[in-house]
Structures are given as structure tokens and as C-alpha cells.
XYZ file of C-alpha atoms in Angstrom:
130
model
C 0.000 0.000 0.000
C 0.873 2.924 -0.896
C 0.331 6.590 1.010
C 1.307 9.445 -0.439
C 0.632 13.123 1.560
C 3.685 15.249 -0.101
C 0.851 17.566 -1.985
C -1.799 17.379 0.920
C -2.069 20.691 3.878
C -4.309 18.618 5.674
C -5.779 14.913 5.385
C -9.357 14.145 7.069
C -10.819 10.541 8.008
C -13.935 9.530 9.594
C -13.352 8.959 13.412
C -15.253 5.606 12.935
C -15.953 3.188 15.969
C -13.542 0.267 14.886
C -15.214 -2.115 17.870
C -18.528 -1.440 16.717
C -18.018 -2.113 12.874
C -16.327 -5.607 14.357
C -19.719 -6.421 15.878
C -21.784 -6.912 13.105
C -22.473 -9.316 10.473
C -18.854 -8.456 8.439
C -17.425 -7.517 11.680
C -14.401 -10.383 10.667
C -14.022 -8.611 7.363
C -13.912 -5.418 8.639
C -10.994 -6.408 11.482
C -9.607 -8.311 8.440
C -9.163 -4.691 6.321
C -6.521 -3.573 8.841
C -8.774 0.033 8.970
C -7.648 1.156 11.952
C -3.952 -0.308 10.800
C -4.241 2.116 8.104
C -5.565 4.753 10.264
C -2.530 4.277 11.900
C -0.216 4.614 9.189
C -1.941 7.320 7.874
C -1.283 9.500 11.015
C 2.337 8.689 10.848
C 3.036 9.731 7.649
C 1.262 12.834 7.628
C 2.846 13.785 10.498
C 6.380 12.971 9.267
C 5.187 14.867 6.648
C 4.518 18.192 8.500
C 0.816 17.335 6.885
C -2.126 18.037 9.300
C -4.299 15.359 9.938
C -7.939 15.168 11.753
C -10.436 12.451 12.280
C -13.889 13.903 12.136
C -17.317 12.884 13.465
C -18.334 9.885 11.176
C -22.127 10.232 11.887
C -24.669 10.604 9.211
C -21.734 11.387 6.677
C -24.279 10.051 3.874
C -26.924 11.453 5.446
C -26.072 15.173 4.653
C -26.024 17.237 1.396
C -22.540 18.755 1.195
C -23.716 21.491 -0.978
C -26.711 22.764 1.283
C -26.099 20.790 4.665
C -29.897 19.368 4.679
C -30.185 15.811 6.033
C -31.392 13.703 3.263
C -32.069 10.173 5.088
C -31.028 6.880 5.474
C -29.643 4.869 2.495
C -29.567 1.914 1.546
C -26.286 0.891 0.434
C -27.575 -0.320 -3.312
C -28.178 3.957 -3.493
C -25.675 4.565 -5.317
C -26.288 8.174 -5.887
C -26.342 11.173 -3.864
C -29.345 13.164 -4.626
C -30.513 16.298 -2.279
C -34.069 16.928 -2.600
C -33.725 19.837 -1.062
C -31.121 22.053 -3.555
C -30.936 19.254 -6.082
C -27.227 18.693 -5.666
C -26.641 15.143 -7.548
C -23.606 13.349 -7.540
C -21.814 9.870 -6.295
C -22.663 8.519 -2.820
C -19.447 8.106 -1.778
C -17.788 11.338 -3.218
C -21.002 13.547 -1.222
C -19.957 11.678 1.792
C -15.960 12.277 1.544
C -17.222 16.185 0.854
C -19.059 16.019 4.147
C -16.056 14.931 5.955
C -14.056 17.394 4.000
C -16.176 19.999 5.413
C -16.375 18.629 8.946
C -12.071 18.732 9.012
C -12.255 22.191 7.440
C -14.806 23.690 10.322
C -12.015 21.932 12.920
C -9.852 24.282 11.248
C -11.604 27.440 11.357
C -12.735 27.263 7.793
C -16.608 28.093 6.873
C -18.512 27.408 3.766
C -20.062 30.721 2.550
C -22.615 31.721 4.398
C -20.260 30.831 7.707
C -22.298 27.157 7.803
C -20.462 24.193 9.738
C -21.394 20.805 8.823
C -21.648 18.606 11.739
C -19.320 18.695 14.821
C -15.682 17.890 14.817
C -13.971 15.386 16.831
C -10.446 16.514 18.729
C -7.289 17.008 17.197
C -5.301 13.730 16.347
C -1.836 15.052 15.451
C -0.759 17.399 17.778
C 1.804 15.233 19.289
C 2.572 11.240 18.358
């Protein structure tokens, strides 16, 4: 695997709850991934880097339009596509999710989208000191 930071300023993840994903029905699998291995890693290198790095509240990360910030429900995972009924932002599940967290780590920061609206609350500060 390779991880490469050299072009990032900062790096955001999803603080998930690595016990709780190991609970359910993949729960093997998921241990099996190495994510919190990764995490890990991750963390190192950005830090050896002089790259800032921030896990971020994981909840309802698919749940919110990162264009508007309205909660657009559950879904299931065959919904593939992002699709806020709200503004009518469209786009990939998983890329609208990754924009959420983007978001999240950028409020930690002390950055705002334009009308000064945070999305969701961030978690603490990973990299101060290893």
C-alpha cells in the first residue's frame, strides 16, 4: 500500500468506531481490512510529513447534502447516488460523503462554507503530538 501526503495541507478521516463495525455481520471482514492499521499509518506519515491530519465525526456522513447541509435520510447501500431533494445537488454517494467529511475537518480548522455554515461537529485534534 501505498500513502502518499507530499501535496496534501491537511488529510481528514472519519473517526469511525472500529469495535462497533467488528460487531456486526462483516465484523471479521472489517478487522480483516486492517482500517484502523491504516488509520494508523496514515497519522504517521502525515505527520512525518509536516501534513495536518484530523479524524472527524463519522455520523450521518451520507446522510447530509454537502452542498446545502440538509439531512437527506437513510440509504440503503444499493443507493448509489447522492441526490438532495432539497437544492438538487446530484452526484456519487461516496464522493457527497468524503465532501461532508471534508467539510467537517475544514470547520475543525476554522474554515466556513459561505454563508459561515459548519457541517456537523468535529472530533479533537489527532496530530498534535505522536
Amino acid at each position: 500500500m501505498y500513502v502518499n501526503c507530499n501535496n496534501a495541507g491537511m488529510v481528514f478521516v472519519e473517526d469511525l468506531n472500529l469495535v462497533g463495525l467488528s460487531r456486526v455481520i462483516l465484523g471479521k471482514h472489517c478487522l480483516d481490512a486492517g482500517f484502523g492499521q491504516f488509520f494508523n499509518i496514515l497519522q504517521q506519515t502525515c505527520f512525518k510529513r509536516g501534513v495536518y491530519f484530523q479524524k472527524v465525526d463519522a455520523r450521518k456522513t451520507s446522510q447530509i447534502c454537502p452542498n446545502c447541509g440538509t439531512e437527506t435520510g437513510k440509504k440503503d447501500l444499493c443507493e448509489r447516488v447522492h441526490v438532495c431533494s432539497h437544492c438538487g445537488y446530484t452526484t456519487d454517494r461516496d464522493v457527497a460523503a468524503a465532501q461532508v467529511v471534508a467539510i467537517r475537518g475544514l470547520a475543525a480548522v476554522g474554515h466556513t462554507l459561505g454563508e459561515g455554515k459548519f457541517v456537523g461537529i468535529p472530533a479533537t485534534q489527532e496530530s498534535a503530538c505522536l
